[in-house]
């Protein structure tokens, strides 16, 4: 069976859609869902608790932890302590998934070999012009089109979870876990999930800066994991062709990248960036 762990910090605007998609899954028959709400100043906890009857009606267990402001990593570790099942799904509270995804994940994790599993990652429709333009290019970079990114949603089996103890204090928990597995230990399912980008140019800069800082932090603290990094980069020719086809998209994407490079993040705190 699966334990589905959802860390949440002030996610009142997203937790309803997230839990609705989780509880609308066609499989498994039984599962444990843990919403680890940390430092919430909105009604995330109450909204999550409102799904308890829905979970019970289909034979699932929903637990909502109302935690102090211990950060995302602290929330993950607290939820892991009460997770009842060896197969773990880690899910951001602003993600929604296809009904078939959990069933496919469960089948893929049913092995004695360590596995890192995710779904087909889709960028959710954006509202702002800057984010729409950025997304058109980001959706075509190798990180999105090749391999198993696992951003916003990843799952591991018992052998996979045994690769690390507690989540270390890092910005990029998903990058740390993904690189703990070699490329041949990662699987992408056919079913997918929607992962939203932040809205607006300056929010994109803020989040991209944090993402870059998170990857760099993993490299500093766990340099041996870099041997598992199969991330490819766009060639000059690919960038040129993208720019010809979508000049506005490439302008926004490139501007974000340049600003981030010129003003790197020094603070290693975790924040969503909305």
PDB file of N, CA, C and O in Angstrom, residues 4 7 13 22 39 42 45 52-53 60 65 98 114 119 130-131 146 148-149 155 157 174 194 233 244 264 269-270:
ATOM      1  N   UNK A   4       0.942   8.554   1.168  1.00  0.00           N
ATOM      2  CA  UNK A   4       1.052   9.748   0.315  1.00  0.00           C
ATOM      3  C   UNK A   4       1.263  10.951   1.218  1.00  0.00           C
ATOM      4  O   UNK A   4       0.389  11.292   2.027  1.00  0.00           O
ATOM      5  N   UNK A   7       3.405  17.892   2.027  1.00  0.00           N
ATOM      6  CA  UNK A   7       3.766  19.043   2.846  1.00  0.00           C
ATOM      7  C   UNK A   7       3.022  20.278   2.352  1.00  0.00           C
ATOM      8  O   UNK A   7       2.821  20.452   1.140  1.00  0.00           O
ATOM      9  N   UNK A  13      -5.302  27.950  -1.209  1.00  0.00           N
ATOM     10  CA  UNK A  13      -5.764  28.117  -2.578  1.00  0.00           C
ATOM     11  C   UNK A  13      -5.523  26.912  -3.468  1.00  0.00           C
ATOM     12  O   UNK A  13      -5.996  26.892  -4.614  1.00  0.00           O
ATOM     13  N   UNK A  22      -6.137  13.471  -5.655  1.00  0.00           N
ATOM     14  CA  UNK A  22      -5.585  12.292  -4.991  1.00  0.00           C
ATOM     15  C   UNK A  22      -6.697  11.294  -4.663  1.00  0.00           C
ATOM     16  O   UNK A  22      -6.600  10.092  -4.959  1.00  0.00           O
ATOM     17  N   UNK A  39       3.281  25.721   9.874  1.00  0.00           N
ATOM     18  CA  UNK A  39       3.280  27.173   9.989  1.00  0.00           C
ATOM     19  C   UNK A  39       2.208  27.858   9.177  1.00  0.00           C
ATOM     20  O   UNK A  39       2.397  29.006   8.739  1.00  0.00           O
ATOM     21  N   UNK A  42      -3.249  30.447   7.163  1.00  0.00           N
ATOM     22  CA  UNK A  42      -4.547  30.459   6.501  1.00  0.00           C
ATOM     23  C   UNK A  42      -5.342  29.237   6.949  1.00  0.00           C
ATOM     24  O   UNK A  42      -5.033  28.628   7.980  1.00  0.00           O
ATOM     25  N   UNK A  45      -5.327  23.829   7.040  1.00  0.00           N
ATOM     26  CA  UNK A  45      -5.624  22.683   7.905  1.00  0.00           C
ATOM     27  C   UNK A  45      -7.106  22.351   7.865  1.00  0.00           C
ATOM     28  O   UNK A  45      -7.493  21.181   7.689  1.00  0.00           O
ATOM     29  N   UNK A  52     -11.757  14.390   5.196  1.00  0.00           N
ATOM     30  CA  UNK A  52     -11.652  13.147   5.975  1.00  0.00           C
ATOM     31  C   UNK A  52     -12.794  12.188   5.653  1.00  0.00           C
ATOM     32  O   UNK A  52     -12.586  10.980   5.527  1.00  0.00           O
ATOM     33  N   UNK A  53     -14.006  12.698   5.521  1.00  0.00           N
ATOM     34  CA  UNK A  53     -15.148  11.819   5.227  1.00  0.00           C
ATOM     35  C   UNK A  53     -15.034  11.210   3.827  1.00  0.00           C
ATOM     36  O   UNK A  53     -15.391  10.045   3.620  1.00  0.00           O
ATOM     37  N   UNK A  60      -9.846   4.915   2.686  1.00  0.00           N
ATOM     38  CA  UNK A  60      -8.526   5.499   2.861  1.00  0.00           C
ATOM     39  C   UNK A  60      -8.433   6.179   4.229  1.00  0.00           C
ATOM     40  O   UNK A  60      -9.439   6.514   4.846  1.00  0.00           O
ATOM     41  N   UNK A  65      -1.641  16.920   9.881  1.00  0.00           N
ATOM     42  CA  UNK A  65      -0.753  17.375  10.943  1.00  0.00           C
ATOM     43  C   UNK A  65      -0.724  18.899  10.958  1.00  0.00           C
ATOM     44  O   UNK A  65      -0.376  19.519   9.953  1.00  0.00           O
ATOM     45  N   UNK A  98      -3.395  12.789 -12.544  1.00  0.00           N
ATOM     46  CA  UNK A  98      -4.351  11.983 -13.294  1.00  0.00           C
ATOM     47  C   UNK A  98      -4.882  10.852 -12.417  1.00  0.00           C
ATOM     48  O   UNK A  98      -4.162  10.341 -11.544  1.00  0.00           O
ATOM     49  N   UNK A 114      15.643  -0.881  -5.657  1.00  0.00           N
ATOM     50  CA  UNK A 114      15.301   0.520  -5.367  1.00  0.00           C
ATOM     51  C   UNK A 114      14.772   1.235  -6.593  1.00  0.00           C
ATOM     52  O   UNK A 114      15.351   1.150  -7.678  1.00  0.00           O
ATOM     53  N   UNK A 119       5.399  10.721 -12.515  1.00  0.00           N
ATOM     54  CA  UNK A 119       4.510  10.695 -13.653  1.00  0.00           C
ATOM     55  C   UNK A 119       5.010  11.604 -14.760  1.00  0.00           C
ATOM     56  O   UNK A 119       6.080  12.215 -14.651  1.00  0.00           O
ATOM     57  N   UNK A 130       3.993  36.648 -18.941  1.00  0.00           N
ATOM     58  CA  UNK A 130       5.404  36.295 -18.755  1.00  0.00           C
ATOM     59  C   UNK A 130       5.559  34.812 -18.465  1.00  0.00           C
ATOM     60  O   UNK A 130       6.446  34.145 -19.027  1.00  0.00           O
ATOM     61  N   UNK A 131       4.704  34.280 -17.615  1.00  0.00           N
ATOM     62  CA  UNK A 131       4.805  32.862 -17.275  1.00  0.00           C
ATOM     63  C   UNK A 131       4.404  31.992 -18.460  1.00  0.00           C
ATOM     64  O   UNK A 131       5.005  30.938 -18.691  1.00  0.00           O
ATOM     65  N   UNK A 146      13.196  14.787 -21.212  1.00  0.00           N
ATOM     66  CA  UNK A 146      13.973  13.555 -21.060  1.00  0.00           C
ATOM     67  C   UNK A 146      14.136  13.208 -19.582  1.00  0.00           C
ATOM     68  O   UNK A 146      14.116  14.065 -18.723  1.00  0.00           O
ATOM     69  N   UNK A 148      13.461  11.588 -15.784  1.00  0.00           N
ATOM     70  CA  UNK A 148      12.351  11.584 -14.822  1.00  0.00           C
ATOM     71  C   UNK A 148      12.580  12.738 -13.852  1.00  0.00           C
ATOM     72  O   UNK A 148      13.221  12.559 -12.810  1.00  0.00           O
ATOM     73  N   UNK A 149      12.083  13.934 -14.149  1.00  0.00           N
ATOM     74  CA  UNK A 149      12.365  15.093 -13.292  1.00  0.00           C
ATOM     75  C   UNK A 149      11.875  14.921 -11.852  1.00  0.00           C
ATOM     76  O   UNK A 149      12.607  15.179 -10.902  1.00  0.00           O
ATOM     77  N   UNK A 155       7.973   9.248  -6.066  1.00  0.00           N
ATOM     78  CA  UNK A 155       7.632   8.133  -5.188  1.00  0.00           C
ATOM     79  C   UNK A 155       8.802   7.172  -5.133  1.00  0.00           C
ATOM     80  O   UNK A 155       9.560   7.034  -6.087  1.00  0.00           O
ATOM     81  N   UNK A 157      10.062   3.145  -3.333  1.00  0.00           N
ATOM     82  CA  UNK A 157       9.676   1.939  -2.605  1.00  0.00           C
ATOM     83  C   UNK A 157      10.560   1.778  -1.373  1.00  0.00           C
ATOM     84  O   UNK A 157      11.384   2.655  -1.053  1.00  0.00           O
ATOM     85  N   UNK A 174      13.616  17.496  -3.747  1.00  0.00           N
ATOM     86  CA  UNK A 174      13.341  16.606  -4.870  1.00  0.00           C
ATOM     87  C   UNK A 174      14.609  16.300  -5.675  1.00  0.00           C
ATOM     88  O   UNK A 174      14.809  15.166  -6.125  1.00  0.00           O
ATOM     89  N   UNK A 194      -0.092  17.763 -13.161  1.00  0.00           N
ATOM     90  CA  UNK A 194       0.066  19.175 -13.512  1.00  0.00           C
ATOM     91  C   UNK A 194       0.833  19.897 -12.421  1.00  0.00           C
ATOM     92  O   UNK A 194       0.458  19.859 -11.244  1.00  0.00           O
ATOM     93  N   UNK A 233      21.823  19.782 -21.531  1.00  0.00           N
ATOM     94  CA  UNK A 233      21.646  21.220 -21.708  1.00  0.00           C
ATOM     95  C   UNK A 233      21.333  21.534 -23.165  1.00  0.00           C
ATOM     96  O   UNK A 233      21.720  20.802 -24.080  1.00  0.00           O
ATOM     97  N   UNK A 244      13.949  31.564 -32.940  1.00  0.00           N
ATOM     98  CA  UNK A 244      13.322  31.894 -34.222  1.00  0.00           C
ATOM     99  C   UNK A 244      11.831  31.566 -34.188  1.00  0.00           C
ATOM    100  O   UNK A 244      10.989  32.329 -34.665  1.00  0.00           O
ATOM    101  N   UNK A 264      22.983  35.720  -8.050  1.00  0.00           N
ATOM    102  CA  UNK A 264      22.705  34.415  -7.431  1.00  0.00           C
ATOM    103  C   UNK A 264      22.178  34.553  -6.011  1.00  0.00           C
ATOM    104  O   UNK A 264      22.430  35.548  -5.327  1.00  0.00           O
ATOM    105  N   UNK A 269      17.350  29.498   2.509  1.00  0.00           N
ATOM    106  CA  UNK A 269      16.049  29.176   3.087  1.00  0.00           C
ATOM    107  C   UNK A 269      15.105  28.690   2.010  1.00  0.00           C
ATOM    108  O   UNK A 269      15.245  29.034   0.838  1.00  0.00           O
ATOM    109  N   UNK A 270      14.091  27.891   2.412  1.00  0.00           N
ATOM    110  CA  UNK A 270      13.123  27.377   1.453  1.00  0.00           C
ATOM    111  C   UNK A 270      11.938  28.312   1.408  1.00  0.00           C
ATOM    112  O   UNK A 270      11.396  28.738   2.425  1.00  0.00           O
TER     113      UNK A 270
END
